[in-house]
PDB file of C-alpha atoms in Angstrom:
ATOM      1  CA  MET A   1      -3.400  -4.662   7.618  1.00 83.00           C
ATOM      2  CA  GLU A   2      -3.094  -6.723  10.818  1.00 93.00           C
ATOM      3  CA  PRO A   3      -1.633  -4.633  13.661  1.00 93.00           C
ATOM      4  CA  LEU A   4       1.436  -5.764  15.429  1.00 94.00           C
ATOM      5  CA  GLU A   5       1.583  -6.865  19.147  1.00 92.00           C
ATOM      6  CA  ASN A   6       2.259  -4.341  21.721  1.00 94.00           C
ATOM      7  CA  GLY A   7       5.797  -3.291  21.459  1.00 94.00           C
ATOM      8  CA  GLN A   8       6.483  -5.386  18.568  1.00 96.00           C
ATOM      9  CA  GLN A   9       8.711  -3.867  15.860  1.00 97.00           C
ATOM     10  CA  VAL A  10       9.194  -4.612  11.999  1.00 97.00           C
ATOM     11  CA  ILE A  11      11.662  -3.642   9.451  1.00 98.00           C
ATOM     12  CA  ALA A  12      10.514  -4.606   5.899  1.00 98.00           C
ATOM     13  CA  LEU A  13      11.411  -4.123   2.221  1.00 98.00           C
ATOM     14  CA  ASP A  14       8.554  -3.675  -0.250  1.00 97.00           C
ATOM     15  CA  ILE A  15       8.990  -3.893  -4.078  1.00 97.00           C
ATOM     16  CA  GLY A  16       6.487  -3.548  -6.892  1.00 95.00           C
ATOM     17  CA  GLY A  17       4.056  -1.291  -8.570  1.00 94.00           C
ATOM     18  CA  PRO A  18       1.733  -1.081 -11.512  1.00 94.00           C
ATOM     19  CA  THR A  19       2.254  -3.708 -14.265  1.00 93.00           C
ATOM     20  CA  ILE A  20       3.349  -2.554 -17.791  1.00 91.00           C
ATOM     21  CA  GLY A  21       4.024  -4.347 -21.160  1.00 84.00           C
ATOM     22  CA  PHE A  22       7.743  -4.762 -21.511  1.00 79.00           C
ATOM     23  CA  GLY A  23       9.595  -6.802 -24.340  1.00 79.00           C
ATOM     24  CA  GLY A  24       6.504  -8.901 -24.862  1.00 78.00           C
ATOM     25  CA  ALA A  25       6.025  -9.726 -21.182  1.00 86.00           C
ATOM     26  CA  VAL A  26       4.036  -8.119 -18.431  1.00 88.00           C
ATOM     27  CA  ILE A  27       6.132  -6.886 -15.444  1.00 87.00           C
ATOM     28  CA  PRO A  28       5.519  -4.859 -12.413  1.00 89.00           C
ATOM     29  CA  ILE A  29       7.388  -1.411 -12.294  1.00 91.00           C
ATOM     30  CA  PRO A  30      10.107  -2.046  -9.619  1.00 90.00           C
ATOM     31  CA  LEU A  31       9.325   0.605  -7.209  1.00 94.00           C
ATOM     32  CA  SER A  32      10.822  -0.100  -3.629  1.00 96.00           C
ATOM     33  CA  SER A  33      10.633   1.127  -0.152  1.00 97.00           C
ATOM     34  CA  VAL A  34      12.010   0.408   3.345  1.00 98.00           C
ATOM     35  CA  VAL A  35       9.272   0.384   6.157  1.00 97.00           C
ATOM     36  CA  TYR A  36       9.554   0.556   9.846  1.00 98.00           C
ATOM     37  CA  ALA A  37       6.511  -0.013  12.071  1.00 98.00           C
ATOM     38  CA  ARG A  38       5.950  -0.427  15.848  1.00 98.00           C
ATOM     39  CA  GLY A  39       3.022  -1.888  17.795  1.00 97.00           C
ATOM     40  CA  ILE A  40       1.567   0.783  20.336  1.00 97.00           C
ATOM     41  CA  ASP A  41      -0.998  -1.591  21.763  1.00 94.00           C
ATOM     42  CA  THR A  42      -2.632  -4.829  20.257  1.00 93.00           C
ATOM     43  CA  ASN A  43      -4.911  -2.706  18.089  1.00 97.00           C
ATOM     44  CA  LEU A  44      -2.854   0.191  17.041  1.00 98.00           C
ATOM     45  CA  THR A  45       0.276   0.244  14.896  1.00 98.00           C
ATOM     46  CA  VAL A  46       2.378   3.266  13.656  1.00 98.00           C
ATOM     47  CA  PHE A  47       4.580   3.113  10.482  1.00 98.00           C
ATOM     48  CA  GLY A  48       6.771   5.130   8.257  1.00 97.00           C
ATOM     49  CA  SER A  49       8.742   4.360   5.121  1.00 97.00           C
ATOM     50  CA  LEU A  50      11.503   5.825   2.789  1.00 97.00           C
ATOM     51  CA  HIS A  51      10.992   5.083  -1.035  1.00 97.00           C
ATOM     52  CA  ILE A  52      14.416   4.037  -2.322  1.00 96.00           C
ATOM     53  CA  THR A  53      13.575   4.099  -5.994  1.00 95.00           C
ATOM     54  CA  SER A  54      12.370   7.650  -5.896  1.00 95.00           C
ATOM     55  CA  LEU A  55      15.504   8.661  -3.987  1.00 95.00           C
ATOM     56  CA  LEU A  56      17.684   7.229  -6.925  1.00 94.00           C
ATOM     57  CA  PHE A  57      15.748   9.944  -9.027  1.00 93.00           C
ATOM     58  CA  SER A  58      16.277  12.750  -6.589  1.00 95.00           C
ATOM     59  CA  ASN A  59      12.862  12.558  -4.988  1.00 96.00           C
ATOM     60  CA  LEU A  60      12.514  12.326  -1.224  1.00 97.00           C
ATOM     61  CA  GLN A  61       9.492  10.318  -0.797  1.00 97.00           C
ATOM     62  CA  THR A  62       7.911   8.967   2.344  1.00 96.00           C
ATOM     63  CA  ASP A  63       4.435   7.614   3.604  1.00 95.00           C
ATOM     64  CA  PHE A  64       3.567   7.413   7.201  1.00 97.00           C
ATOM     65  CA  GLY A  65       0.570   6.746   9.411  1.00 97.00           C
ATOM     66  CA  ALA A  66      -1.360   4.335  11.580  1.00 98.00           C
ATOM     67  CA  THR A  67      -3.231   1.069  11.324  1.00 98.00           C
ATOM     68  CA  TYR A  68      -6.091   0.506  13.695  1.00 98.00           C
ATOM     69  CA  ARG A  69      -8.123  -2.743  14.290  1.00 97.00           C
ATOM     70  CA  PHE A  70     -11.648  -1.699  15.129  1.00 96.00           C
ATOM     71  CA  TYR A  71     -13.032  -5.289  15.041  1.00 96.00           C
ATOM     72  CA  GLU A  72     -11.441  -8.480  15.957  1.00 96.00           C
ATOM     73  CA  SER A  73     -13.238 -11.692  15.118  1.00 95.00           C
ATOM     74  CA  LYS A  74     -13.094 -14.799  17.285  1.00 90.00           C
ATOM     75  CA  ASN A  75     -14.577 -16.882  14.418  1.00 89.00           C
ATOM     76  CA  GLN A  76     -12.262 -18.089  11.566  1.00 84.00           C
ATOM     77  CA  PHE A  77     -15.135 -17.412   8.861  1.00 89.00           C
ATOM     78  CA  VAL A  78     -15.711 -13.961  10.027  1.00 95.00           C
ATOM     79  CA  PRO A  79     -13.206 -11.334   9.163  1.00 97.00           C
ATOM     80  CA  SER A  80     -11.553  -8.779  11.367  1.00 97.00           C
ATOM     81  CA  PHE A  81     -11.547  -5.232  10.258  1.00 98.00           C
ATOM     82  CA  SER A  82      -8.865  -2.530  10.286  1.00 98.00           C
ATOM     83  CA  THR A  83      -8.296   0.872   8.804  1.00 98.00           C
ATOM     84  CA  SER A  84      -5.003   2.710   7.847  1.00 97.00           C
ATOM     85  CA  ILE A  85      -4.715   6.507   7.849  1.00 97.00           C
ATOM     86  CA  ASN A  86      -1.593   7.637   5.809  1.00 96.00           C
ATOM     87  CA  GLY A  87       0.163  10.567   4.602  1.00 96.00           C
ATOM     88  CA  ASN A  88       2.109  10.461   1.274  1.00 96.00           C
ATOM     89  CA  ALA A  89       4.681  13.025   0.697  1.00 96.00           C
ATOM     90  CA  ILE A  90       7.316  13.789  -1.940  1.00 96.00           C
ATOM     91  CA  TYR A  91       9.856  16.471  -2.283  1.00 96.00           C
ATOM     92  CA  ASP A  92      11.607  16.940  -5.590  1.00 95.00           C
ATOM     93  CA  MET A  93      15.223  18.011  -4.788  1.00 95.00           C
ATOM     94  CA  ASN A  94      15.839  19.285  -8.375  1.00 93.00           C
ATOM     95  CA  ASP A  95      13.002  21.655  -8.693  1.00 90.00           C
ATOM     96  CA  ALA A  96      12.416  22.325  -4.881  1.00 91.00           C
ATOM     97  CA  LYS A  97       8.581  21.164  -5.151  1.00 91.00           C
ATOM     98  CA  PHE A  98       6.657  19.410  -2.621  1.00 94.00           C
ATOM     99  CA  LYS A  99       3.413  17.377  -2.890  1.00 93.00           C
ATOM    100  CA  PHE A 100       1.246  15.687  -0.348  1.00 95.00           C
ATOM    101  CA  TRP A 101      -1.525  13.097  -0.638  1.00 95.00           C
ATOM    102  CA  PRO A 102      -3.841  11.796   2.096  1.00 97.00           C
ATOM    103  CA  GLN A 103      -4.688   8.095   2.045  1.00 97.00           C
ATOM    104  CA  LEU A 104      -7.373   5.936   3.932  1.00 98.00           C
ATOM    105  CA  ASP A 105      -7.511   2.282   3.591  1.00 97.00           C
ATOM    106  CA  ILE A 106     -10.236  -0.152   4.983  1.00 97.00           C
ATOM    107  CA  ASN A 107      -9.551  -3.843   5.016  1.00 97.00           C
ATOM    108  CA  ALA A 108     -11.049  -7.037   6.079  1.00 98.00           C
ATOM    109  CA  TYR A 109      -8.818  -9.955   6.938  1.00 97.00           C
ATOM    110  CA  TRP A 110      -9.056 -13.669   7.795  1.00 97.00           C
ATOM    111  CA  ASN A 111      -6.386 -15.450   9.927  1.00 95.00           C
ATOM    112  CA  PHE A 112      -5.666 -19.070   9.025  1.00 94.00           C
ATOM    113  CA  GLY A 113      -3.162 -21.788   9.855  1.00 92.00           C
ATOM    114  CA  LYS A 114      -0.903 -22.388  12.902  1.00 90.00           C
ATOM    115  CA  ARG A 115       1.214 -19.286  12.470  1.00 92.00           C
ATOM    116  CA  ASN A 116      -1.937 -17.043  12.158  1.00 92.00           C
ATOM    117  CA  HIS A 117      -1.193 -16.115   8.363  1.00 96.00           C
ATOM    118  CA  TYR A 118      -3.766 -13.837   6.898  1.00 97.00           C
ATOM    119  CA  ALA A 119      -5.522 -12.896   3.751  1.00 97.00           C
ATOM    120  CA  TYR A 120      -7.119  -9.495   3.378  1.00 98.00           C
ATOM    121  CA  LEU A 121      -9.522  -7.678   0.848  1.00 98.00           C
ATOM    122  CA  GLY A 122     -10.079  -4.055   1.073  1.00 97.00           C
ATOM    123  CA  VAL A 123     -10.133  -0.625  -0.670  1.00 97.00           C
ATOM    124  CA  GLN A 124      -7.542   2.134  -0.773  1.00 96.00           C
ATOM    125  CA  ASN A 125      -8.956   5.706  -0.888  1.00 96.00           C
ATOM    126  CA  TRP A 126      -6.398   8.211  -2.335  1.00 92.00           C
ATOM    127  CA  TRP A 127      -7.004  12.003  -2.643  1.00 93.00           C
ATOM    128  CA  GLU A 128      -5.368  14.553  -4.942  1.00 88.00           C
ATOM    129  CA  LEU A 129      -5.185  18.039  -3.318  1.00 86.00           C
ATOM    130  CA  ALA A 130      -3.691  19.906  -6.088  1.00 79.00           C
ATOM    131  CA  GLY A 131      -6.164  21.892  -8.336  1.00 71.00           C
ATOM    132  CA  VAL A 132      -4.106  21.701 -11.383  1.00 72.00           C
ATOM    133  CA  ARG A 133      -1.821  19.107 -13.018  1.00 68.00           C
ATOM    134  CA  SER A 134       1.100  19.318 -15.225  1.00 67.00           C
ATOM    135  CA  GLN A 135       1.206  22.139 -17.823  1.00 65.00           C
ATOM    136  CA  GLY A 136      -1.526  24.006 -15.846  1.00 69.00           C
ATOM    137  CA  ARG A 137      -4.299  21.619 -16.864  1.00 73.00           C
ATOM    138  CA  PRO A 138      -7.200  21.170 -14.431  1.00 76.00           C
ATOM    139  CA  GLN A 139      -7.153  18.278 -12.172  1.00 72.00           C
ATOM    140  CA  LEU A 140      -9.624  15.634 -13.207  1.00 72.00           C
ATOM    141  CA  ASP A 141      -8.939  12.961 -10.564  1.00 77.00           C
ATOM    142  CA  ARG A 142      -9.486  14.162  -7.061  1.00 81.00           C
ATOM    143  CA  TRP A 143     -10.429  10.930  -5.478  1.00 87.00           C
ATOM    144  CA  LEU A 144      -8.999   7.502  -6.553  1.00 89.00           C
ATOM    145  CA  VAL A 145     -10.444   4.211  -5.142  1.00 94.00           C
ATOM    146  CA  ASN A 146      -8.246   1.184  -5.593  1.00 96.00           C
ATOM    147  CA  PRO A 147      -9.428  -2.325  -4.506  1.00 97.00           C
ATOM    148  CA  GLN A 148      -6.849  -4.670  -3.087  1.00 97.00           C
ATOM    149  CA  PHE A 149      -6.217  -8.082  -2.157  1.00 98.00           C
ATOM    150  CA  GLY A 150      -3.200  -9.779  -0.449  1.00 97.00           C
ATOM    151  CA  VAL A 151      -1.826 -12.653   1.578  1.00 98.00           C
ATOM    152  CA  VAL A 152       0.763 -12.507   4.381  1.00 98.00           C
ATOM    153  CA  PHE A 153       2.612 -15.505   5.429  1.00 98.00           C
ATOM    154  CA  LYS A 154       4.369 -15.534   8.904  1.00 96.00           C
ATOM    155  CA  SER A 155       7.244 -17.599  10.286  1.00 94.00           C
ATOM    156  CA  LYS A 156       8.655 -16.960  13.923  1.00 91.00           C
ATOM    157  CA  ASN A 157      10.513 -13.764  13.156  1.00 95.00           C
ATOM    158  CA  TRP A 158       9.795 -13.102   9.396  1.00 97.00           C
ATOM    159  CA  PHE A 159       6.766 -12.488   7.262  1.00 96.00           C
ATOM    160  CA  TYR A 160       6.307 -12.584   3.592  1.00 98.00           C
ATOM    161  CA  SER A 161       3.513 -10.723   1.688  1.00 98.00           C
ATOM    162  CA  ILE A 162       2.068 -10.612  -1.936  1.00 98.00           C
ATOM    163  CA  GLU A 163      -0.553  -8.213  -2.898  1.00 98.00           C
ATOM    164  CA  THR A 164      -2.524  -7.399  -6.048  1.00 97.00           C
ATOM    165  CA  LYS A 165      -4.271  -3.968  -6.505  1.00 96.00           C
ATOM    166  CA  LEU A 166      -6.669  -2.407  -9.139  1.00 96.00           C
ATOM    167  CA  LEU A 167      -5.279   1.058  -9.597  1.00 94.00           C
ATOM    168  CA  GLY A 168      -7.521   3.656 -10.995  1.00 89.00           C
ATOM    169  CA  PRO A 169     -10.213   1.069 -12.216  1.00 89.00           C
ATOM    170  CA  SER A 170     -12.661   3.751 -13.379  1.00 83.00           C
ATOM    171  CA  HIS A 171     -10.143   5.692 -15.651  1.00 83.00           C
ATOM    172  CA  ASP A 172      -9.233   4.882 -19.299  1.00 83.00           C
ATOM    173  CA  ASN A 173      -5.597   3.774 -19.841  1.00 80.00           C
ATOM    174  CA  VAL A 174      -5.865   3.817 -23.733  1.00 80.00           C
ATOM    175  CA  ASN A 175      -4.079   7.118 -24.200  1.00 77.00           C
ATOM    176  CA  ALA A 176      -1.740   6.610 -21.233  1.00 77.00           C
ATOM    177  CA  PHE A 177       1.950   7.384 -22.033  1.00 75.00           C
ATOM    178  CA  VAL A 178       2.869   4.403 -20.062  1.00 80.00           C
ATOM    179  CA  PRO A 179       1.833   0.919 -21.602  1.00 84.00           C
ATOM    180  CA  TYR A 180      -0.122  -0.231 -18.309  1.00 87.00           C
ATOM    181  CA  PHE A 181      -1.560  -3.778 -18.225  1.00 88.00           C
ATOM    182  CA  SER A 182      -4.878  -4.176 -16.650  1.00 85.00           C
ATOM    183  CA  LEU A 183      -7.137  -7.089 -15.706  1.00 90.00           C
ATOM    184  CA  LEU A 184      -9.866  -4.761 -16.654  1.00 89.00           C
ATOM    185  CA  GLY A 185      -8.591  -4.154 -20.047  1.00 86.00           C
ATOM    186  CA  ASP A 186      -8.637  -0.503 -21.092  1.00 87.00           C
ATOM    187  CA  LYS A 187      -9.379   0.690 -17.335  1.00 87.00           C
ATOM    188  CA  GLY A 188      -6.734   1.545 -14.917  1.00 88.00           C
ATOM    189  CA  ALA A 189      -3.693  -0.506 -14.318  1.00 92.00           C
ATOM    190  CA  THR A 190      -2.932  -3.860 -12.215  1.00 96.00           C
ATOM    191  CA  GLY A 191      -0.439  -3.511  -9.410  1.00 95.00           C
ATOM    192  CA  ILE A 192       1.779  -6.373  -8.014  1.00 97.00           C
ATOM    193  CA  TYR A 193       3.706  -5.826  -4.731  1.00 97.00           C
ATOM    194  CA  LEU A 194       5.945  -8.153  -2.814  1.00 97.00           C
ATOM    195  CA  GLY A 195       7.244  -7.729   0.664  1.00 97.00           C
ATOM    196  CA  VAL A 196       9.594  -9.327   3.296  1.00 98.00           C
ATOM    197  CA  GLY A 197       9.968  -8.165   6.988  1.00 97.00           C
ATOM    198  CA  TYR A 198      11.496  -9.090  10.164  1.00 98.00           C
ATOM    199  CA  LYS A 199       9.965  -8.838  13.467  1.00 96.00           C
ATOM    200  CA  PHE A 200      11.666  -8.118  16.780  1.00 95.00           C
TER     201      PHE A 200
END
């Protein structure tokens, strides 16, 4: 969301996913990934990740891309703006199948506190390129828009993040195989994500 400083690097662990009803409680699906990022200059950061949970199920999954800050605010009440362009790819090692999804995020963020923590509000755009889904059925969802909100807390070398996301908020979840929980009731799912990273 906020680019790194020029030459700064980060290794991070992210965990979380859509929330589901499980044993009478609401919990996020524990998806996890390891992320590496590097600041190219003060406005541009490149990144890539490896999804650990997917790998445990014989799926080699990664996302990679860049974040660019196109407006930096000098007023604490006016947000800065950034965009992230991502490529999401997964290779099923059992069936030798490959899929790719492009993604574009646009975020506004506000810095606060002595450590320049920040809160952000934005939208994730995810495109489905395949014309058919499982069992040869036609693809219905070619463009998913997912609003997101999060906070990143910084220390000298560490940062900690929490994010919530409204996943597929325009789509019914009543007949979904997975018992998704959504703040919007029978629409989409609510995702919760936690992250911790080390800067060097």
